[in-house]
Amino acid sequence: MTKTLRHWTRRGLSLACGAIVAGLLGACESPQVSLAPSSVNSRYTDSQPALSANGRFLAFVSNRNGSHDIFMYDLQERRFLQLSGLNRPDAIAESPSLTNSGRYLAYAIANRSRGAIVVYDRITQGSQVVYQADLGGIRRPKISPEGRYIVFESGRRGQWDIETLDRGPAIELDLLDGQTPGTSVSFP
């Protein structure tokens, strides 16, 4: 009887220890992140978020397509926007910046060791290189809320300087409802 009791005690102890270890391992697992196409967070690296001034659109950089691309997400409708012509297979995109309603998206690209600043227009679905770096690099472009001005860091003098780019008075401004050119937007 003693031998049988010891056998069952050891077996019970083994099973109990196994259950405890399994429970601890389960508690250490990271929370489940939805991998659905309509989800912002994914198992891939999502970084460098930018929010439109009206709070509706989110732009960010991700490697979910196997390259360093920019994605745009509609927070109101909870879906990704299909932006044809935004990402190029021969370039690394980074530092997105959005205007008031997210019409214009400014970002930096690097390809073949040259940098450029590109502005994508969601209405026309076209991209335009607005600045090409001949010497040094460029980084962190930020577009003004209405879309006319872009500031960025430039390394063309051998150090990081701040430069401003005026896209000109002929561009169609991205104004919020009730806003007139030259007025600032106030938020409650």
XYZ file of C-alpha atoms in Angstrom:
188
model
C 0.000 0.000 0.000
C 2.843 2.370 0.802
C 4.449 1.767 -2.580
C 1.159 2.487 -4.410
C 0.568 5.647 -2.383
C 4.088 6.933 -3.166
C 3.552 6.210 -6.873
C 0.274 8.149 -6.933
C 1.758 10.975 -4.849
C 4.713 11.364 -7.222
C 2.414 11.163 -10.226
C 0.014 13.720 -8.715
C 2.907 16.007 -7.847
C 4.244 15.672 -11.401
C 0.861 16.512 -12.879
C 0.399 19.450 -10.508
C 3.839 20.843 -11.351
C 3.130 20.433 -15.053
C -0.145 22.327 -14.690
C 1.572 25.134 -12.766
C 4.343 25.458 -15.369
C 1.794 25.455 -18.208
C -0.211 28.132 -16.409
C 2.879 30.287 -15.890
C 3.915 29.937 -19.517
C 0.425 30.872 -20.632
C 0.538 33.984 -18.436
C 3.831 35.038 -20.027
C 2.477 35.003 -23.575
C 1.999 38.367 -25.232
C -1.580 39.522 -25.784
C -3.155 38.486 -29.065
C -2.914 41.164 -31.755
C -5.432 40.983 -34.520
C -3.831 40.226 -37.860
C -6.938 41.095 -39.822
C -6.417 43.496 -42.736
C -8.577 46.059 -40.953
C -6.332 46.199 -37.890
C -3.767 48.925 -37.268
C -1.453 46.914 -35.028
C 0.006 43.778 -36.494
C 2.735 41.250 -35.844
C 4.977 43.441 -37.995
C 6.806 46.613 -37.014
C 4.433 49.596 -37.175
C 6.111 52.941 -36.384
C 6.343 56.683 -37.037
C 2.616 57.509 -36.637
C 1.154 60.775 -37.927
C -2.381 62.015 -37.372
C -4.378 64.383 -39.580
C -5.488 67.615 -37.866
C -9.139 66.545 -37.965
C -8.183 63.324 -36.143
C -9.674 61.007 -38.729
C -6.647 59.634 -40.580
C -3.547 57.892 -39.334
C -0.440 57.396 -41.475
C 2.424 55.177 -40.362
C 5.366 53.145 -41.599
C 5.213 49.350 -41.548
C 7.075 46.392 -42.950
C 3.917 44.265 -43.286
C 4.392 43.999 -47.072
C 8.023 42.990 -46.743
C 9.337 46.504 -47.355
C 9.403 49.854 -45.544
C 6.045 51.292 -46.734
C 3.549 53.923 -45.610
C -0.004 52.919 -44.785
C -2.996 55.165 -44.190
C -5.846 54.155 -41.917
C -9.291 55.749 -41.582
C -9.948 55.762 -37.828
C -13.630 56.640 -38.301
C -14.421 53.805 -40.722
C -11.766 51.475 -39.245
C -10.240 50.476 -42.545
C -7.074 50.931 -44.574
C -7.179 53.250 -47.572
C -6.004 51.949 -50.932
C -3.518 54.563 -52.117
C -2.249 53.566 -55.531
C 1.141 54.963 -56.432
C 2.064 55.868 -52.856
C 4.782 53.298 -52.164
C 7.572 52.545 -54.598
C 9.368 49.191 -54.634
C 12.752 50.853 -55.199
C 12.539 53.267 -52.231
C 12.358 53.222 -48.449
C 9.602 55.495 -47.154
C 9.649 57.151 -43.743
C 8.437 60.070 -41.614
C 4.874 60.553 -42.884
C 3.105 63.842 -42.152
C -0.550 64.697 -42.884
C -2.499 67.878 -43.585
C -5.822 68.946 -42.030
C -8.079 66.316 -43.570
C -5.297 63.986 -44.711
C -5.572 65.061 -48.336
C -1.811 65.629 -48.610
C 0.730 63.207 -47.220
C 4.362 64.348 -47.132
C 7.121 61.833 -46.493
C 10.796 61.160 -47.087
C 12.148 58.469 -49.376
C 15.613 57.092 -49.841
C 16.768 55.176 -52.885
C 20.227 54.560 -54.240
C 21.652 56.722 -51.397
C 19.714 59.819 -52.461
C 16.915 61.294 -50.436
C 13.800 63.124 -51.522
C 10.641 64.596 -50.087
C 7.458 63.459 -51.773
C 3.904 64.783 -51.449
C 1.068 62.395 -52.212
C -2.385 63.816 -53.032
C -5.216 61.458 -52.053
C -7.662 63.234 -54.383
C -5.584 62.868 -57.553
C -3.753 59.754 -56.286
C -0.520 61.199 -57.573
C 2.918 61.669 -56.041
C 5.219 64.606 -56.638
C 8.875 64.904 -55.620
C 9.050 68.409 -54.123
C 12.676 68.293 -52.986
C 15.617 66.169 -54.136
C 18.726 66.036 -51.946
C 21.892 66.267 -54.016
C 24.296 66.420 -51.091
C 23.768 65.100 -47.590
C 20.522 63.604 -46.460
C 17.062 64.688 -45.519
C 14.843 63.570 -42.690
C 11.636 64.222 -40.764
C 9.543 66.292 -43.189
C 6.433 67.917 -41.690
C 3.726 69.454 -43.864
C 1.698 72.437 -42.664
C -1.992 71.812 -41.887
C -3.200 73.421 -45.131
C -0.464 71.752 -47.222
C 1.476 74.708 -48.583
C 4.667 74.543 -46.506
C 7.023 71.720 -45.603
C 9.802 71.868 -43.017
C 12.512 69.239 -42.836
C 16.033 68.531 -41.663
C 18.731 68.796 -44.316
C 22.334 67.612 -44.167
C 23.551 69.359 -47.294
C 25.938 71.659 -45.359
C 27.526 68.745 -43.519
C 25.369 69.233 -40.426
C 21.661 68.961 -39.722
C 19.876 72.245 -40.520
C 16.185 73.087 -40.714
C 14.839 74.132 -44.102
C 11.434 75.346 -45.229
C 9.874 74.640 -48.600
C 6.997 76.724 -50.017
C 4.895 74.689 -52.477
C 3.529 77.961 -53.871
C 0.216 79.810 -53.953
C -1.158 77.749 -56.852
C -1.754 74.551 -54.864
C -5.238 73.704 -53.695
C -5.145 74.103 -49.926
C -6.493 71.453 -47.572
C -8.837 73.604 -45.505
C -11.268 72.350 -42.898
C -14.945 73.297 -43.146
C -15.382 76.988 -42.345
C -11.663 77.716 -42.490
C -10.415 80.433 -44.831
C -6.867 80.738 -46.150
C -4.544 82.390 -43.654
C -6.631 81.588 -40.570
C -5.555 79.181 -37.898
C -7.678 76.333 -36.680
C -8.716 76.211 -33.048
C -9.676 73.009 -31.374
C -11.868 72.768 -28.284
